[in-house]
Coordinates of C-alpha atoms in Angstrom, one line a residue:
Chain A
X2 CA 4.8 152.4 -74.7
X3 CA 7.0 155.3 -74.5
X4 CA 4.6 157.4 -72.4
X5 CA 6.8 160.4 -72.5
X6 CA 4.3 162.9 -72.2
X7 CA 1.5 161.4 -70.4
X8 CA 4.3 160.3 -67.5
X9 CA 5.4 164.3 -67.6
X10 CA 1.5 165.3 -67.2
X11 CA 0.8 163.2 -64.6
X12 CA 4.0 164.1 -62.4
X13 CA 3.0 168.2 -63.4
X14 CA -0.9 167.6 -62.4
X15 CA 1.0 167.3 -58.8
X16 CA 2.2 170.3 -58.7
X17 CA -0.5 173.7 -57.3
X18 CA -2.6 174.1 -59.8
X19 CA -2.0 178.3 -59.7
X20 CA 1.2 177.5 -61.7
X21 CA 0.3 174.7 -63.9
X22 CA -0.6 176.6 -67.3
X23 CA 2.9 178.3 -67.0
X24 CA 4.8 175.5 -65.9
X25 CA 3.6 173.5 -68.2
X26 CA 4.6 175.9 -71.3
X27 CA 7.9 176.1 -69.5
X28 CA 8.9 172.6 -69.3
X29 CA 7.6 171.7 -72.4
X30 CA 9.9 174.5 -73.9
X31 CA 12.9 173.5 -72.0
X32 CA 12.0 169.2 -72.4
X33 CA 12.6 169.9 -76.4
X34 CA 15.2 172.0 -76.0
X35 CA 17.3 169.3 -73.7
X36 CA 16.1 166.6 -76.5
X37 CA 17.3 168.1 -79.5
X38 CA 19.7 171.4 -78.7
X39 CA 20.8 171.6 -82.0
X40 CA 17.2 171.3 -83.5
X41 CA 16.8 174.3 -85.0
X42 CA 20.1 174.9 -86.2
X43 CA 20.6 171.3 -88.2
X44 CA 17.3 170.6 -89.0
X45 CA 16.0 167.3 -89.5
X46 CA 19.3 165.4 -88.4
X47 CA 21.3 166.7 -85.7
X48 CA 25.4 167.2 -86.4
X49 CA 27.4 165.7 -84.0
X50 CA 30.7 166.4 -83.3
X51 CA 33.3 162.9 -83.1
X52 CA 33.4 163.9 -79.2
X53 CA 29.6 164.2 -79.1
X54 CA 29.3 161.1 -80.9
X55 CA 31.1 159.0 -78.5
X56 CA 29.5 160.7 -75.3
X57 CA 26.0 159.9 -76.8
X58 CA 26.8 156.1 -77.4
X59 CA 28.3 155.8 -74.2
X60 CA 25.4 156.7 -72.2
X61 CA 23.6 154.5 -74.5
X62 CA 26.2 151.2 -73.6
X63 CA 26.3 152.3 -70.3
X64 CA 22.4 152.0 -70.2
X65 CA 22.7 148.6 -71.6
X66 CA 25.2 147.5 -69.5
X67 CA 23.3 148.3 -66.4
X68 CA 19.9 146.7 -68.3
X69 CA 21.8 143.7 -68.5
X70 CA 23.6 143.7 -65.2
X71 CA 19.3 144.3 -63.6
X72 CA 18.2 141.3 -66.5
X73 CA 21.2 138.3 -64.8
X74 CA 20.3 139.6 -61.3
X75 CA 16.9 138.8 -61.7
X76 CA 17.7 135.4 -63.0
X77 CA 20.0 134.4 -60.7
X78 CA 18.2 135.9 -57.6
X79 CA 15.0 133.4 -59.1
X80 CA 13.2 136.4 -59.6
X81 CA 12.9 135.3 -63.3
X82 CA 12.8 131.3 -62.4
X83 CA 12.5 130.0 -65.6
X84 CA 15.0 131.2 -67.8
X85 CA 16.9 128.2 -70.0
X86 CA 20.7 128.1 -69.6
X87 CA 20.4 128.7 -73.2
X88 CA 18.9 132.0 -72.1
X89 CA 20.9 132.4 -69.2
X90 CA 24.1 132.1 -71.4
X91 CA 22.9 134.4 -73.9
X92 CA 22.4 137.3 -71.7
X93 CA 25.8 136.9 -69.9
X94 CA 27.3 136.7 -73.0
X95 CA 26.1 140.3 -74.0
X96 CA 26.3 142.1 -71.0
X97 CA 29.9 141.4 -71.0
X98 CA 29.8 142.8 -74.8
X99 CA 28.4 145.6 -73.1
X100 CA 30.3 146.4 -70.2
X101 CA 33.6 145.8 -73.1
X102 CA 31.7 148.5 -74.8
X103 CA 31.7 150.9 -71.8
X104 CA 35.3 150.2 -70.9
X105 CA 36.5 151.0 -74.3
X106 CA 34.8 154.0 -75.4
X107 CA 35.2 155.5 -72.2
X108 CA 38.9 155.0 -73.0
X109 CA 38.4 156.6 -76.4
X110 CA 36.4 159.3 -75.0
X111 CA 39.8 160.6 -72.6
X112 CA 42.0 160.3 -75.8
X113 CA 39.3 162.6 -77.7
X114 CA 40.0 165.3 -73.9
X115 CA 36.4 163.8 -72.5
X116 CA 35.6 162.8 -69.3
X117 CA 33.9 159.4 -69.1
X118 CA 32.7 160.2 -65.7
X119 CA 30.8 163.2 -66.7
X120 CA 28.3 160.8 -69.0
X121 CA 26.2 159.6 -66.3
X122 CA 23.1 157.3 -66.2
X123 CA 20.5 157.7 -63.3
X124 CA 20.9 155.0 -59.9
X125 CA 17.7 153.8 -60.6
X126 CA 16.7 154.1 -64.7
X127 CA 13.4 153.8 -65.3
X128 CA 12.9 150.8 -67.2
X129 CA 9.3 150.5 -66.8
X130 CA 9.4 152.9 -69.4
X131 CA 10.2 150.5 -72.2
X132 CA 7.4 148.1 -71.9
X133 CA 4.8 150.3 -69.4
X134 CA 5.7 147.4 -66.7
X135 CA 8.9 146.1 -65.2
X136 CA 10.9 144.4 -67.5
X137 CA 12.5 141.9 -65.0
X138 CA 9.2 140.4 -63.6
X139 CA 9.0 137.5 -66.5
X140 CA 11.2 135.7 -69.2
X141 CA 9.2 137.1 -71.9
X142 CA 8.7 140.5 -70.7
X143 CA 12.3 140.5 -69.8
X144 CA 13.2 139.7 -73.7
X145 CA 10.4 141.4 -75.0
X146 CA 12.2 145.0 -73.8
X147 CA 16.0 143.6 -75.0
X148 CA 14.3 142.9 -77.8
X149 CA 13.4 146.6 -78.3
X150 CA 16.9 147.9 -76.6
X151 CA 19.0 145.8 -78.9
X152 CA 17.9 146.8 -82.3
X153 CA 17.4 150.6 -81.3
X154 CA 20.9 150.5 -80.3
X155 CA 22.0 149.3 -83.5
X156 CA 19.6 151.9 -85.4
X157 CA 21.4 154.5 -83.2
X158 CA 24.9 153.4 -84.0
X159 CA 23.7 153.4 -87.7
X160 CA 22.3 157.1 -87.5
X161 CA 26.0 158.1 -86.7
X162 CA 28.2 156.7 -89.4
X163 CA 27.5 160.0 -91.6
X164 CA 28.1 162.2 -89.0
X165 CA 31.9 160.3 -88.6
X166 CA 32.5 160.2 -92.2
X167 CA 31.4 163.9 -92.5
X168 CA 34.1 164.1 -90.3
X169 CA 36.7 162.5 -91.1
X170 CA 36.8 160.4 -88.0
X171 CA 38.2 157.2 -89.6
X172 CA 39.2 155.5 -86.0
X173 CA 35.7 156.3 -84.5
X174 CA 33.9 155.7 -87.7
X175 CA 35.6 152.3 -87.4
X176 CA 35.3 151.8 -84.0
X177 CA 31.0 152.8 -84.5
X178 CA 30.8 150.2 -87.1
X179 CA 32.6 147.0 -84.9
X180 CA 29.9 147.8 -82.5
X181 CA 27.1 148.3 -85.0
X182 CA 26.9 144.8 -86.0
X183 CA 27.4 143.1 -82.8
X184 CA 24.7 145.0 -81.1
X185 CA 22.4 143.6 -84.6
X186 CA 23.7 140.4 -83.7
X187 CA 22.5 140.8 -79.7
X188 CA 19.3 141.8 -81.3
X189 CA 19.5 138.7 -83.8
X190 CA 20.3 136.1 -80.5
X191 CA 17.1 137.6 -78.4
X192 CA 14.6 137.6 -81.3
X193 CA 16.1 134.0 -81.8
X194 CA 15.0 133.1 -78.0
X195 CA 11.9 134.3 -78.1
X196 CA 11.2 132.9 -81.5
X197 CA 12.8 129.6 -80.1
X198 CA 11.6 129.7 -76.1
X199 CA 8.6 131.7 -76.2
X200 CA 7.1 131.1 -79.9
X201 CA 7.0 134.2 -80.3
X202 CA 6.3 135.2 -84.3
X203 CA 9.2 137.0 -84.8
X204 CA 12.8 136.1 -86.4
X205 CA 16.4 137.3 -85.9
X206 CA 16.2 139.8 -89.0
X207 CA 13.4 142.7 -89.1
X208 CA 10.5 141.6 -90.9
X209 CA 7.6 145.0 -89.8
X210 CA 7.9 148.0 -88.4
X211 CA 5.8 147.0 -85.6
X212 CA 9.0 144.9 -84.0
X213 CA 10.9 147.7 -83.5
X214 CA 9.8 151.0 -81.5
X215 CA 11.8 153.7 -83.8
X216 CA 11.2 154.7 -87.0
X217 CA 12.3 151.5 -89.2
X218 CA 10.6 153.0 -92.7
X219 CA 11.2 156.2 -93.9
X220 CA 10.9 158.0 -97.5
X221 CA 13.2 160.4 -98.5
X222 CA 16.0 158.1 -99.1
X223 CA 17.4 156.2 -102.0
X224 CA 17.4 153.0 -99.3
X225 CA 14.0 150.8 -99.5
X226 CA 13.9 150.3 -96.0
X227 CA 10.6 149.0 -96.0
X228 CA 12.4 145.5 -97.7
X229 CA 13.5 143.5 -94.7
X230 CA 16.9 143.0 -96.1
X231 CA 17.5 146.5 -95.2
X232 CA 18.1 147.7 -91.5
X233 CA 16.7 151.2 -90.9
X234 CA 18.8 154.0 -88.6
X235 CA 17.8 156.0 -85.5
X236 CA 18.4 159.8 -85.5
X237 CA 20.0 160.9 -82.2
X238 CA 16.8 163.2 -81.2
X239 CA 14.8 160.3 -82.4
X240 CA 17.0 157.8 -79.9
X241 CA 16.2 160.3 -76.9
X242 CA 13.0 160.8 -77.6
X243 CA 12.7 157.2 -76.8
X244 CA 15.2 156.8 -73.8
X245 CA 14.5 160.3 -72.3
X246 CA 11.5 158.7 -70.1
X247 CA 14.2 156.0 -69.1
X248 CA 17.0 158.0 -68.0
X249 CA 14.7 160.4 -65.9
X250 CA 15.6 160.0 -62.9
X251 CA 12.8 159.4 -60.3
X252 CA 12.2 162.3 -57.9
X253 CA 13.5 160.4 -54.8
X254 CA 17.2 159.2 -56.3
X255 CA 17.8 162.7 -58.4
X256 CA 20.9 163.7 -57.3
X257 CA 24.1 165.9 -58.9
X258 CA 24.4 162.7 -61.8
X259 CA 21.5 162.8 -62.6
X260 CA 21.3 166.9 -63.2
X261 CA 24.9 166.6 -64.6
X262 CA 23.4 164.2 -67.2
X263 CA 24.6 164.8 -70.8
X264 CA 21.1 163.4 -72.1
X265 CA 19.7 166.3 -70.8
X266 CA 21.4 169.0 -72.5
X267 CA 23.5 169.6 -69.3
X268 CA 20.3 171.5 -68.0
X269 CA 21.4 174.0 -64.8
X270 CA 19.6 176.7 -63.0
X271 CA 21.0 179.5 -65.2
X272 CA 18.5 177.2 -68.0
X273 CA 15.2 178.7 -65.8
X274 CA 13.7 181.8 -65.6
X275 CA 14.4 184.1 -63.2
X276 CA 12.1 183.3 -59.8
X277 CA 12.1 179.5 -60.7
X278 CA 14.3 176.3 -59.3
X279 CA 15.2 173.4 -61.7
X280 CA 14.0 170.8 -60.6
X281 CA 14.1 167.1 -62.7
X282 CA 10.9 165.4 -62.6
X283 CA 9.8 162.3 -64.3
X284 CA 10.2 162.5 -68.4
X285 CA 12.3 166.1 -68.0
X286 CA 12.4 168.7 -65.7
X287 CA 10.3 171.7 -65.1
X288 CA 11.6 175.2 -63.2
X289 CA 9.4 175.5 -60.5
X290 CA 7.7 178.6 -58.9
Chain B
X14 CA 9.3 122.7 -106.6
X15 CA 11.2 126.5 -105.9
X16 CA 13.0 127.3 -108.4
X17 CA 16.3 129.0 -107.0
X18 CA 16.0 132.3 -108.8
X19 CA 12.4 132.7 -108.3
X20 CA 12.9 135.1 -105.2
X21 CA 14.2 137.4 -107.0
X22 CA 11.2 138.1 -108.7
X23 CA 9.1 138.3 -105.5
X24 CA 11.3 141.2 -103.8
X25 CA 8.8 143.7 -104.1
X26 CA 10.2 147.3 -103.0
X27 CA 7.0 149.5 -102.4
X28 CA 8.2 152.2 -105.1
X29 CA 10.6 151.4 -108.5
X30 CA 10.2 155.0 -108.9
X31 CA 12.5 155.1 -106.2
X32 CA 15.0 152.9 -107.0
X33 CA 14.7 154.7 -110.8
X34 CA 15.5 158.1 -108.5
X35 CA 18.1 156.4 -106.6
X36 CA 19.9 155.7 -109.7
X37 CA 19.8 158.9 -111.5
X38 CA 20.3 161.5 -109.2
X39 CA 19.4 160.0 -105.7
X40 CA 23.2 160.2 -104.9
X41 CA 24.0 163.4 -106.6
X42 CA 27.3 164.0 -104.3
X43 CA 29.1 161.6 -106.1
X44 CA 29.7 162.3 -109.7
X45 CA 29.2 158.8 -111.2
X46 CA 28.7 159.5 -115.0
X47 CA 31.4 159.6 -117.4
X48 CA 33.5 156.9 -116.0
X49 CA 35.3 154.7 -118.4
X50 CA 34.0 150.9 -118.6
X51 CA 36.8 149.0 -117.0
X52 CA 38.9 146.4 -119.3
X53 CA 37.7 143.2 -119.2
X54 CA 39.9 140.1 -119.6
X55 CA 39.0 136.7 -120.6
X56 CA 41.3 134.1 -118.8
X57 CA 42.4 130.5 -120.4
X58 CA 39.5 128.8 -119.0
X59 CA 37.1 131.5 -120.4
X60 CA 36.6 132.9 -116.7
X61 CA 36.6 136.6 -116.6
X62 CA 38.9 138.6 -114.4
X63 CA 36.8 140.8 -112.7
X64 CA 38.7 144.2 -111.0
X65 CA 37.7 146.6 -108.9
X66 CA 39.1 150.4 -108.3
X67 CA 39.9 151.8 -105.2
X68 CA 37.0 154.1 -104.8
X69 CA 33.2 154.0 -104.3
X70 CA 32.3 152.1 -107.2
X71 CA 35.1 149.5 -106.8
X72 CA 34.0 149.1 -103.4
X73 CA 30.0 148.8 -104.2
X74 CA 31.6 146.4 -107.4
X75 CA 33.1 144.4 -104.7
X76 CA 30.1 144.2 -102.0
X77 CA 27.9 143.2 -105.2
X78 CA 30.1 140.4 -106.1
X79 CA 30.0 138.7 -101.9
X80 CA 25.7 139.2 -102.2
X81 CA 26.1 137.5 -105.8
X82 CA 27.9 134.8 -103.8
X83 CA 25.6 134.7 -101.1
X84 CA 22.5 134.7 -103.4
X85 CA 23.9 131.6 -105.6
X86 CA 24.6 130.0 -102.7
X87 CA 21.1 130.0 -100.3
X88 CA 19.4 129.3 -103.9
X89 CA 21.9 126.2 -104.1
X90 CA 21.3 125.5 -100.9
X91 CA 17.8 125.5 -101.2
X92 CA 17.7 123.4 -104.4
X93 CA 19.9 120.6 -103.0
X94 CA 17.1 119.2 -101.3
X95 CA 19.6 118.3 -98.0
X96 CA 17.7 121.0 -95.5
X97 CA 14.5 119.2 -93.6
X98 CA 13.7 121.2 -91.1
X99 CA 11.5 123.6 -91.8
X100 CA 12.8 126.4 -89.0
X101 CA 16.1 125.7 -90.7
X102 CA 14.7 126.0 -94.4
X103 CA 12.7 129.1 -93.4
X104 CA 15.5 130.9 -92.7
X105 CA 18.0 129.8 -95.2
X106 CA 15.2 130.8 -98.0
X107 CA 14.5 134.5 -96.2
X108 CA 18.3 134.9 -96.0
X109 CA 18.5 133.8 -99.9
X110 CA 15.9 136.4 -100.5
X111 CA 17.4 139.0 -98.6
X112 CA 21.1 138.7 -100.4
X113 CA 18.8 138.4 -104.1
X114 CA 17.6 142.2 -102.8
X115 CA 21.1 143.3 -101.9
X116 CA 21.9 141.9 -105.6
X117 CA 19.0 144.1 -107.0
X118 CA 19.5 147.2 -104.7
X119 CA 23.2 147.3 -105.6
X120 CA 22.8 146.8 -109.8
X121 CA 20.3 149.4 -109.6
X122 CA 22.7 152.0 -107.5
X123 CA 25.6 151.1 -109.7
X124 CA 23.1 151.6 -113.0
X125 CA 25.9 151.5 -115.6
X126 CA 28.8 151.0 -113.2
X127 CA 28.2 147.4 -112.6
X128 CA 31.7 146.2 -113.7
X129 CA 30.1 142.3 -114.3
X130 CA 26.6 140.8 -114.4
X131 CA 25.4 137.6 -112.8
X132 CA 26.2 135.6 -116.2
X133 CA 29.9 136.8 -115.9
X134 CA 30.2 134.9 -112.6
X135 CA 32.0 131.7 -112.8
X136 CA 30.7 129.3 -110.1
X137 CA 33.0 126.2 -109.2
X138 CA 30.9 123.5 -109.0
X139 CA 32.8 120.8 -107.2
X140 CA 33.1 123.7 -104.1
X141 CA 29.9 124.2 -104.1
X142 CA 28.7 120.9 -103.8
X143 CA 31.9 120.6 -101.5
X144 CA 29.8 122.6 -99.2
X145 CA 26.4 121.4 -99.6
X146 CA 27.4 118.0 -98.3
X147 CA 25.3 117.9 -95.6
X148 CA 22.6 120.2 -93.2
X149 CA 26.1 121.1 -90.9
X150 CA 28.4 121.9 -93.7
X151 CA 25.8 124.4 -95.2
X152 CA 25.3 126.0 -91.7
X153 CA 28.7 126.8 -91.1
X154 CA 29.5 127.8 -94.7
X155 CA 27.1 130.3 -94.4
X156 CA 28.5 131.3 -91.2
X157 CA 31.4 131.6 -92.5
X158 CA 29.9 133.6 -95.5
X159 CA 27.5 136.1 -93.3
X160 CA 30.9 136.5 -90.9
X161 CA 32.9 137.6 -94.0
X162 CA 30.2 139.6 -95.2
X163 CA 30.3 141.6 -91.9
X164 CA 33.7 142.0 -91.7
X165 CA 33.8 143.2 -95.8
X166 CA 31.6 145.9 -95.2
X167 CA 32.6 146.9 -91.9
X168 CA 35.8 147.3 -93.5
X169 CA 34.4 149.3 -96.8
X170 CA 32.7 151.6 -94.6
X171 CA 35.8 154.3 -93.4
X172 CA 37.0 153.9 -97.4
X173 CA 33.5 155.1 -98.7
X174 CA 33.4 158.9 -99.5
X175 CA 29.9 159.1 -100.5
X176 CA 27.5 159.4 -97.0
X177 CA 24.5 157.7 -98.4
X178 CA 26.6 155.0 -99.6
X179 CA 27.7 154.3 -96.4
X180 CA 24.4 154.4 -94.5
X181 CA 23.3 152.2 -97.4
X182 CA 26.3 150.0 -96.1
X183 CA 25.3 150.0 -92.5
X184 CA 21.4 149.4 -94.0
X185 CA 23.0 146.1 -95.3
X186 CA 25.6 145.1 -92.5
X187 CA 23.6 144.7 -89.9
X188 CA 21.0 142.3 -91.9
X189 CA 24.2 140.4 -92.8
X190 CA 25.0 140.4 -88.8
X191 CA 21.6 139.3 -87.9
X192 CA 21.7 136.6 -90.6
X193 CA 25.0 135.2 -89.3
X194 CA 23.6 135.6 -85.5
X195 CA 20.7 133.2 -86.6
X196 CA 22.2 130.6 -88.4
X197 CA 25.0 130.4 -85.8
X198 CA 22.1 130.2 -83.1
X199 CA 20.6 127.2 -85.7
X200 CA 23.9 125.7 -85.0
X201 CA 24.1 126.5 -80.9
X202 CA 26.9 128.1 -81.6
X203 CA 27.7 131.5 -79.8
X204 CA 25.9 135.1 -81.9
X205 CA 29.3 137.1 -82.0
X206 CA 31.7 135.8 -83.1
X207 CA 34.7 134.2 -80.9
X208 CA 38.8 134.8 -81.7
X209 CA 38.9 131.4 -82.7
X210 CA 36.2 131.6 -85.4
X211 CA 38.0 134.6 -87.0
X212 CA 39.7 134.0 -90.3
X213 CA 42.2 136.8 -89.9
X214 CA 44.4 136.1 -87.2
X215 CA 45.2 138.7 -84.5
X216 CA 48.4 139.6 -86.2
X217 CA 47.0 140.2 -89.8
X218 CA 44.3 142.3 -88.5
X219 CA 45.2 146.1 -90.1
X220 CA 45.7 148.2 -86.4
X221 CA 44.7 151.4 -88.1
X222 CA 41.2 149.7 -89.0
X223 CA 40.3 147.7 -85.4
X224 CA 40.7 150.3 -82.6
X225 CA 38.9 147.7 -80.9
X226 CA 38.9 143.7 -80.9
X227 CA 37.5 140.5 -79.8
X228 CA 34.3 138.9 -79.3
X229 CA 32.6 142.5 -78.5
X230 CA 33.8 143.5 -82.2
X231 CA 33.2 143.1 -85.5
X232 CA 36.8 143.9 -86.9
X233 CA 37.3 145.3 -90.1
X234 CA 39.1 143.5 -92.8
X235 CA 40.4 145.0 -96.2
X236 CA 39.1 143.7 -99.6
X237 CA 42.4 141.6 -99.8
X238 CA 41.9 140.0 -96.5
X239 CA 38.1 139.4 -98.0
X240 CA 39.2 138.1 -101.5
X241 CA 41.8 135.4 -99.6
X242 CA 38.7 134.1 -97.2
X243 CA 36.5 133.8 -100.3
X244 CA 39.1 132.1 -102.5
X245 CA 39.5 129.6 -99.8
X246 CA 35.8 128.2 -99.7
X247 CA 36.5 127.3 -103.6
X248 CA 33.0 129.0 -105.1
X249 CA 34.1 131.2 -107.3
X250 CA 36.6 130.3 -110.2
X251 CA 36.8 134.3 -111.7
X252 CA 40.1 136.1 -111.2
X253 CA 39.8 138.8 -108.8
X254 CA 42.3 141.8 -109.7
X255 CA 42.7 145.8 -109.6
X256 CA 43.8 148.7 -106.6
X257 CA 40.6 147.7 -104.6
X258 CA 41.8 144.4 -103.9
X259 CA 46.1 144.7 -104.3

């Protein structure tokens, strides 16, 4: 689904093959880096500052936003011709929850000294990544990858309440937690339509792991996760693992966003080895002889 | 015929071991032994007062009595007979279910905290069948309940000091959010929740707990604001005191 890798190897197998064992090492070296820069200091989870926090869930309602923005153009161009109002209503509805979302947390993020501007998504995201097809082709595609988006973004907001508590960012903790829900309630309304419209087996709540594309069931923890009455979380590494391949930006749009892009660990030249350009390439970026 | 407490029985968590774990020393931040039993008071009409402190257990107290609601409601619900649709039943019983494992997963964290038991609980009969009336008065009572729900954890959350707690919290809120999306989707009505559904008023909402608002949100209430919502809908006839809740 999330061919990560396999998208990297096939953009790499491009490049002259004199360099490929090298590059290869290289960018896989500086692709985990960019996904988890504080991997080897935290461990397991990552610690995220309140400031870190807040840039990481934007990017993530700014992604949303945008999904959504794609999703209602497709319906109301007739690209998707067979959408219910009931559908139709639906995903209005929480695309304007989203684009809220942006507006507010970017105002949160210039109280907290931030620049909203900085946390940039590509032009062109590559949703195709979600589903290994366009999204916006079909109804049940189309609901299908919301589907997905919607409950990972609550499992991400969920794997950031510790960090707030730890510390002691009350406001943000609060503000994290009036999102949470209504982004499990997004989720709730399109595993609804596709339950309702489409017949699909599914429900509002989580019954298997196999509905969601993050880790739902874990051990380790005093929660029984694997009960359906109990929502897992997303860890923030685990979260761009899975939306690395979709804010990559595509060779032909890269521009200064996109290499500016907080996702990536702020990546610049001085990142490469001496002799080598950055260059950002589908699923990462690889320094190029 | 189901009988409305058989669910519990069926909620088969893939390891007691761990729940055993969870209550010993799973949440070893928190020092929870050694705290004294908190005075009990029997009332005139033999209900008893049940309080909860202002701290972790207090608060867990307090989400434990709202799933013990929840739970004695769906099983009522179930029981009266006045759901037919079977999309409708199915998701009133897996709801029912869930709230019986939020009862279990909560006496077995609280271990000899639990300030009440089930028996305790004083249910007021001519509410609930106030709101069993019919298939639309159960619908939007438990809109109204899974609402409340959110908003009562949502607004626990920043007062919890213990982390795994909290993500035990947010484990919970967001079932109670996707239960309330899907019965208000039963009902056509809007997922989120509008201004207009809200029980706390703009002006009663606590600024220092809502940085944000409106339909995008999930506000936070306090325990007080929760207590007046549930003493409204008439279920419950045990007093509800201590700092938690003043």
């Amino acid at each position: 689904m999330f061919d990560h890798l396999g998208n990297l190897g096939s953009q790499v197998r491009r490049i002259t093959t004199a360099v490929q064992s090298l590059l290869l090492i290289i960018t896989f070296v500086l692709l985990s880096f960019a996904i988890a820069p504080t991997k080897a200091a935290f461990a397991q989870t990552a610690t995220l500052n309140p400031q870190q926090v807040v840039e990481y869930a934007l990017t993530l309602e700014k992604l949303e936003a945008d999904f959504y923005l794609r999703a209602n153009n497709a319906i109301q161009t007739g690209r998707i011709n067979n959408a219910p109002p009931i559908a139709q209503a639906a995903l209005v509805s929480y695309g304007q929850d989203e684009q809220q979302h942006v507006t507010d947390l970017s105002a949160v993020l210039r109280s907290l000294g931030g620049n909203p501007d900085a946390v940039t998504i590509p032009a062109s995201p590559v949703y195709t990544a979600i589903l290994g097809r366009d999204p916006f082709a079909n109804l049940p595609d189309l609901l299908l990858a919301l589907q997905y988006v919607e409950d990972l973004g609550a499992a991400a907001y969920k794997g950031q309440v510790q960090n707030l508590l730890a510390a002691n960012a009350d406001t943000i903790l609060a503000g994290a937690l009036e999102i949470h829900t209504v982004e499990a309630r997004h989720a709730a309304g399109i595993r609804f339509l596709r339950q309702t419209l489409l017949g699909a087996d599914i429900r509002p709540w989580i019954r298997s792991e196999s509905e969601v594309i993050y880790n739902e069931v874990r051990s380790g923890l005093p929660i029984p996760f694997e009960n359906e009455a109990f929502d897992g979380f997303a860890t923030e590494d685990e979260v761009l693992k899975l939306v690395g391949p979709i804010l990559a930006a595509s060779p032909q749009s890269t521009g200064p966003a996109a290499e500016t892009n907080t996702m990536m660990g702020n990546v610049t030249q001085q990142d490469c080895p001496a002799g080598t350009t950055l260059q950002f390439i589908s699923g990462g970026f690889a320094c190029m002889f | 015929m189901t009988s409305p407490v058989q669910p519990l029985g069926k909620i088969s968590f893939s390891s007691r071991r761990k729940l055993l774990k969870l209550g010993l020393c799973g949440l070893g931040a928190l020092a929870l032994t050694a705290v004294p039993q908190v005075v009990t008071a029997q009332t005139a009409n033999g209900s008893r007062t049940l309080t909860f402190n202002a701290d972790d257990v207090g608060i867990l107290n307090f989400a434990l009595l709202l799933e013990e609601l929840e739970a004695a409601f769906y099983a009522a619900v179930v029981k009266s007979g006045k759901i037919s649709n079977p999309k409708e039943l199915d998701y009133l019983r897996a709801l029912g279910r869930h709230e019986a494992a939020h009862v279990v997963f909560l006496r077995q964290v609280l271990g000899n905290q639990v300030t009440f038991q089930t028996k305790d609980l004083r249910f007021n009969r001519q509410g609930l069948n106030a709101v069993l009336r019919d298939r639309d008065t159960i619908l939007n009572t438990a809109v109204s309940l899974e609402d409340t729900g959110v908003h009562a954890y949502n607004g626990a959350g920043p007062k919890l000091t213990n982390p795994t707690y909290l993500l035990a919290a947010g484990s919970i809120v967001s079932v109670e959010g996707r239960h309330a999306a899907g019965v208000r989707a039963l009902l056509g009505r809007p997922v989120t929740e509008p201004d207009s559904d809200r029980a706390v008023s703009d002006a009663e909402l606590v600024d220092e707990l809502n940085p944000f608002r409106g339909r995008a949100y999930d506000e936070l209430y306090t325990p007080k604001q929760i207590v007046e919502i549930v003493g409204s809908l008439n279920l419950i006839n045990n007093p509800i005191a201590g700092a938690l809740v003043a």
